[in-house]
GROMACS .gro file of C-alpha atoms in nm:
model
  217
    1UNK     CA    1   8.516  -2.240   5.348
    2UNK     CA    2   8.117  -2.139   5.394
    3UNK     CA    3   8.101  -2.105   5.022
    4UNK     CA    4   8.278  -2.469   4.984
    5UNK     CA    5   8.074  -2.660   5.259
    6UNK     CA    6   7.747  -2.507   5.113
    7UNK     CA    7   7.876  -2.587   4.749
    8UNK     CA    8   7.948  -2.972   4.857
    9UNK     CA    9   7.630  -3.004   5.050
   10UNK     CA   10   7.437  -2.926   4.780
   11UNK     CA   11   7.606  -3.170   4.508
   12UNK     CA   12   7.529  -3.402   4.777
   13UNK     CA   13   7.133  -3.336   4.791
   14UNK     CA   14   7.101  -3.311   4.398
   15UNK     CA   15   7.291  -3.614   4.337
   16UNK     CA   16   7.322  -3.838   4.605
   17UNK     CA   17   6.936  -3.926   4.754
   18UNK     CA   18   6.916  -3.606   4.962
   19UNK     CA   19   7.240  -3.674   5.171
   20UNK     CA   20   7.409  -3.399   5.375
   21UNK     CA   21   7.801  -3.461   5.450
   22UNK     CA   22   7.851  -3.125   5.598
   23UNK     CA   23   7.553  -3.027   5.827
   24UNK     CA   24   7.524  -3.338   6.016
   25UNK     CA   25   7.149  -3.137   6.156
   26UNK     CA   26   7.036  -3.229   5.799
   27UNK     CA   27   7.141  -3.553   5.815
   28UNK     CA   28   6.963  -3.659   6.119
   29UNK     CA   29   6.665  -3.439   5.976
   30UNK     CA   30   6.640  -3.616   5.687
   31UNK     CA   31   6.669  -3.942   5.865
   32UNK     CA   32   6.442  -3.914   6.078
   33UNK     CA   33   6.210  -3.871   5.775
   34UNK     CA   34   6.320  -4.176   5.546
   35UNK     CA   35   6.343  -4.390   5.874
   36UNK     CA   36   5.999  -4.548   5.778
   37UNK     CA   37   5.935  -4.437   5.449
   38UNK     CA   38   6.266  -4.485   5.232
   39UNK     CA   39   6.482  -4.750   5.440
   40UNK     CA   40   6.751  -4.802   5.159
   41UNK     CA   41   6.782  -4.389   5.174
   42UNK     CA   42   6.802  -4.358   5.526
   43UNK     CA   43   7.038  -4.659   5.562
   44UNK     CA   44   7.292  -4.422   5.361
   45UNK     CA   45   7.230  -4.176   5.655
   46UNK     CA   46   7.311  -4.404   5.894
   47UNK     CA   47   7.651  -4.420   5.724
   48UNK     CA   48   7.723  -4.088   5.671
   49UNK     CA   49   7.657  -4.035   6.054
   50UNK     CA   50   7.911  -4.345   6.142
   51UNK     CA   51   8.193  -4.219   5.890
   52UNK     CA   52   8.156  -3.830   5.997
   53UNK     CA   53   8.197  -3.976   6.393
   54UNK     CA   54   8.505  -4.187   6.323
   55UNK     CA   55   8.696  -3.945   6.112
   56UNK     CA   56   8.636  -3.660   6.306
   57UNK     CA   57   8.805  -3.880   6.587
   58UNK     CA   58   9.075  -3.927   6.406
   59UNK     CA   59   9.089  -3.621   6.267
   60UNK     CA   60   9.118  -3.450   6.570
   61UNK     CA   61   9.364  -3.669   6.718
   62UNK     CA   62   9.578  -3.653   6.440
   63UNK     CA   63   9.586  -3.257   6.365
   64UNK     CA   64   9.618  -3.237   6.794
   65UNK     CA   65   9.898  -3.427   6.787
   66UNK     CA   66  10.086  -3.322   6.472
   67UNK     CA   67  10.000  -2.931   6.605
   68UNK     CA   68  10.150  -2.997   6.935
   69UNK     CA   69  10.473  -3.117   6.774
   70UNK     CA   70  10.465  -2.823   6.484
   71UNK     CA   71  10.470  -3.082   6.179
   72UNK     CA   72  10.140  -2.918   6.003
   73UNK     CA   73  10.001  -2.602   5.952
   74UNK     CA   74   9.683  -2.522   5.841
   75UNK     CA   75   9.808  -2.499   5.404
   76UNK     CA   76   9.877  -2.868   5.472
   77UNK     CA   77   9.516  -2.955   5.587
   78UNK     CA   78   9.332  -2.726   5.276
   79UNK     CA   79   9.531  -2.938   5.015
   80UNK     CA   80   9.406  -3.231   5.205
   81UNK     CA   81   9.072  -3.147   5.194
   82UNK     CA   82   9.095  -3.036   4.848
   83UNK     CA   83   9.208  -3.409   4.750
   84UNK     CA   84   8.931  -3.575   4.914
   85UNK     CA   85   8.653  -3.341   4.742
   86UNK     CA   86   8.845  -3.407   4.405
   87UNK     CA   87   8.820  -3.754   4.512
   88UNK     CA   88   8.448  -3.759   4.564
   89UNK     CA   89   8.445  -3.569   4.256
   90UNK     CA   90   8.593  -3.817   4.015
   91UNK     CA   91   8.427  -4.119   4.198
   92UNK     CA   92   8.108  -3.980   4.209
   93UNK     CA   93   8.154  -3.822   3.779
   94UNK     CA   94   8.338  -4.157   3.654
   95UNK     CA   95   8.050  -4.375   3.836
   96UNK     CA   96   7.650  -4.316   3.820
   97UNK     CA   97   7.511  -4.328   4.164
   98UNK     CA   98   7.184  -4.247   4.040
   99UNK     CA   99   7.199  -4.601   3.870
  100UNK     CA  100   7.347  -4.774   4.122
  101UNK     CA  101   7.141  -4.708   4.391
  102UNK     CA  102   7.178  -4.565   4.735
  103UNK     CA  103   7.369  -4.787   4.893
  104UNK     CA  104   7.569  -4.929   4.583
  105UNK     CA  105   8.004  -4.918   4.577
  106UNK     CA  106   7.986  -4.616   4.389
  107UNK     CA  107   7.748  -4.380   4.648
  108UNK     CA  108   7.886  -4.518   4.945
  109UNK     CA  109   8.265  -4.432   4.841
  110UNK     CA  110   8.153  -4.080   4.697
  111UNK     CA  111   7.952  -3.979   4.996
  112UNK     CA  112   8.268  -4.185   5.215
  113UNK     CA  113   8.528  -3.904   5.057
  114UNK     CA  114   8.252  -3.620   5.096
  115UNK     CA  115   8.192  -3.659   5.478
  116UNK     CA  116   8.572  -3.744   5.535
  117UNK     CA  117   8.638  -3.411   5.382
  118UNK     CA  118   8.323  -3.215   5.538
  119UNK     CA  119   8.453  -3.386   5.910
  120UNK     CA  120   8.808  -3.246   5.828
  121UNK     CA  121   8.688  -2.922   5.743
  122UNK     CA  122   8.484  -2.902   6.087
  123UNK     CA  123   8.811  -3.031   6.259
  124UNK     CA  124   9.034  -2.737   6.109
  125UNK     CA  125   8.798  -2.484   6.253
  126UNK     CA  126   8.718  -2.643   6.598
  127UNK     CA  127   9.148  -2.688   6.606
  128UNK     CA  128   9.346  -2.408   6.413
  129UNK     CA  129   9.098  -2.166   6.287
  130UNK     CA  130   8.900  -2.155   6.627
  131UNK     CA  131   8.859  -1.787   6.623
  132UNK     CA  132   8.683  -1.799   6.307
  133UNK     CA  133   8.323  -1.871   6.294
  134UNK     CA  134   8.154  -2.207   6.204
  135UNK     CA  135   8.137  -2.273   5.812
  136UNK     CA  136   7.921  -2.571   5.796
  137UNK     CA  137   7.600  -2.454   5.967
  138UNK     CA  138   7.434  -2.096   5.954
  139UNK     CA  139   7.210  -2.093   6.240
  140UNK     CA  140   7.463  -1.963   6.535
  141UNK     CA  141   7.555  -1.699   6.253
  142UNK     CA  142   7.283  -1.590   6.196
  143UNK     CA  143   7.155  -1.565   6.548
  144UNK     CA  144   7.463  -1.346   6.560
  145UNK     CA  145   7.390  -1.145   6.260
  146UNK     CA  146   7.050  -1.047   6.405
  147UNK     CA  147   7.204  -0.975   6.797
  148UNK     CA  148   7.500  -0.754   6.609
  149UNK     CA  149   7.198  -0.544   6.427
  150UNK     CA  150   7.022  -0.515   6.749
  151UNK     CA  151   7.361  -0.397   6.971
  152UNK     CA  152   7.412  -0.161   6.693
  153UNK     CA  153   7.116   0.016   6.729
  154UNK     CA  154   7.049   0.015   7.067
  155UNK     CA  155   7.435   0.065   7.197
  156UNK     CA  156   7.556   0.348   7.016
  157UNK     CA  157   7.878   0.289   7.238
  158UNK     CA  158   7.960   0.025   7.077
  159UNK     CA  159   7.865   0.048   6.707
  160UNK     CA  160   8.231  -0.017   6.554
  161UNK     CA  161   8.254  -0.363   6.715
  162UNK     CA  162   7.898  -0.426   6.606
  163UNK     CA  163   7.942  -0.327   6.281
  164UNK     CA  164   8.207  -0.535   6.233
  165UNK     CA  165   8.036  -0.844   6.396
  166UNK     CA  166   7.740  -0.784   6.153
  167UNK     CA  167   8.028  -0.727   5.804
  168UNK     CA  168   8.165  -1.047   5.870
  169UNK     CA  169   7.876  -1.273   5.926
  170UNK     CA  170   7.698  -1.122   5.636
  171UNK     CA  171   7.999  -1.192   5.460
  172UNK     CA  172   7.995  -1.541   5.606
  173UNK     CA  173   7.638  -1.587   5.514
  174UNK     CA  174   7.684  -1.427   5.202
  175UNK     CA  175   7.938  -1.669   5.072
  176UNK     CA  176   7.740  -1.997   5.205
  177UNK     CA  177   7.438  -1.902   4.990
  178UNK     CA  178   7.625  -1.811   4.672
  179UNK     CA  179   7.814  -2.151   4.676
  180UNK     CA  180   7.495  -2.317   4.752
  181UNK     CA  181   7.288  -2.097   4.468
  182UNK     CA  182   7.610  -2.201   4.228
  183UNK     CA  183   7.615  -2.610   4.291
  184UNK     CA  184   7.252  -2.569   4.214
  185UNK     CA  185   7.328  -2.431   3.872
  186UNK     CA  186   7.594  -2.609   3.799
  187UNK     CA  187   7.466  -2.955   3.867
  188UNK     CA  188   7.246  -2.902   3.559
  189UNK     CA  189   7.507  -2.852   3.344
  190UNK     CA  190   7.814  -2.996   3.474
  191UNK     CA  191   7.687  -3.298   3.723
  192UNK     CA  192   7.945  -3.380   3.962
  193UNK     CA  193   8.259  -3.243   3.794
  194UNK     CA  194   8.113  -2.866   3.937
  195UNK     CA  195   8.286  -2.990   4.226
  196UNK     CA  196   8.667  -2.887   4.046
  197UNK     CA  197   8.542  -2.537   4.171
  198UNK     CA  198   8.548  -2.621   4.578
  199UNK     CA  199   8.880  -2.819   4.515
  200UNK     CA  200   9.021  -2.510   4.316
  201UNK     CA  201   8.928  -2.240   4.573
  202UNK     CA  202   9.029  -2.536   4.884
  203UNK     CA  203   9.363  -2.566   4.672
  204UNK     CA  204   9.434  -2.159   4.624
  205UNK     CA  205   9.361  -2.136   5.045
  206UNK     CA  206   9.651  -2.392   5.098
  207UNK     CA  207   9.895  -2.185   4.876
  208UNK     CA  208   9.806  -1.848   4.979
  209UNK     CA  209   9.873  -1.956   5.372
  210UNK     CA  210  10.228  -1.854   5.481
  211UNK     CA  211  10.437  -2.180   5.471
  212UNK     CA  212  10.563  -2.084   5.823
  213UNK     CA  213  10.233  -2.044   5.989
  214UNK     CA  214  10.144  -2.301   6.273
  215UNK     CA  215   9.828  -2.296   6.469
  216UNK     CA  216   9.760  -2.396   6.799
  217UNK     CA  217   9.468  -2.540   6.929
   0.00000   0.00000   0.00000
């Protein structure tokens, strides 16, 4: 999920004016910095922030509610996901935002699917995967990278659980920066339709998840 929300975010700053569907921080970063200087730009911002706030109110209501009456599990909500990247993914490689403009039909409805998927991914972890750590921003992870290096050397007592604190968000880190370093790539070659590799690996997560498994909040 780190390597997908890096992946996405990056198609999204190559190819759509330097928007961020994922880490909302950008968003409001970059903003802030268009605010006077690229209006049409940071109007598309302005959306971005709107759509991620109302679907991750719905979201959230709806996966609540269907959880508390055990009619989804967590398979259900990857294949979701993985139909609104592909969606951004068609829109966005069957129309030409670049041409269009930041604010045309085409950029709005691409980045539209992209933050509806980005606020549904942030919604499965804050809901079912809660004991997981965050996949859309790196900061907190690495803060706890760097604290699970210091415990280890300074609290010999407790070196297992500190080593495996610092494996997993390396790993976590890890995978964030390779699907970031492989949108990069891939946009050169393949434009928008690099995104079939985030809806593959969102699609092989739904299958691989027991079809019994239900998560509580």
């Amino acid at each position: 999920l780190a390597f997908c929300a890096c992946f996405i975010d990056v198609v999204c700053i190559l190819g759509l004016f330097h928007t961020f569907t994922a880490f909302i921080t950008g968003t409001l970063v970059v903003l802030c910095t268009e605010m006077f200087h690229q209006a049409e730009n940071a109007a598309l911002k302005v959306f971005v922030l709107a759509v991620f706030f109302a679907s991750t109110l719905f979201w959230f209501a709806s996966v609540t509610r269907l959880v508390q009456k055990n009619r989804i599990a967590v398979r259900h909500l990857f294949a979701l996901e993985a139909i609104l990247v592909a969606a951004f993914m068609f829109v966005a490689g069957l129309g030409d935002p670049a041409a269009g403009g930041a604010l045309s039909a085409v950029t709005l409805t691409a980045v539209g699917f992209s933050t509806v998927a980005m606020s549904l991914q942030n919604v499965i972890m804050l809901t079912l995967l809660n004991r997981h750590v965050p996949t859309t921003v790196m900061t907190g992870n690495t803060l706890k990278l760097v604290l699970g290096i210091a415990d280890y050397f300074t609290h010999p007592e407790t070196r297992p659980g500190s080593r495996t604190l610092i494996r997993h968000q390396a790993l976590v880190l890890s995978a964030f920066a390779a699907g970031g370093l492989l949108a990069s790539f891939l946009m050169t070659m393949l434009g928008f339709w690099a995104l079939a590799i985030p809806v593959a690996l969102l699609m092989l997560l739904a299958v691989v998840q027991p079809a019994h498994e239900l998560q509580t909040a």
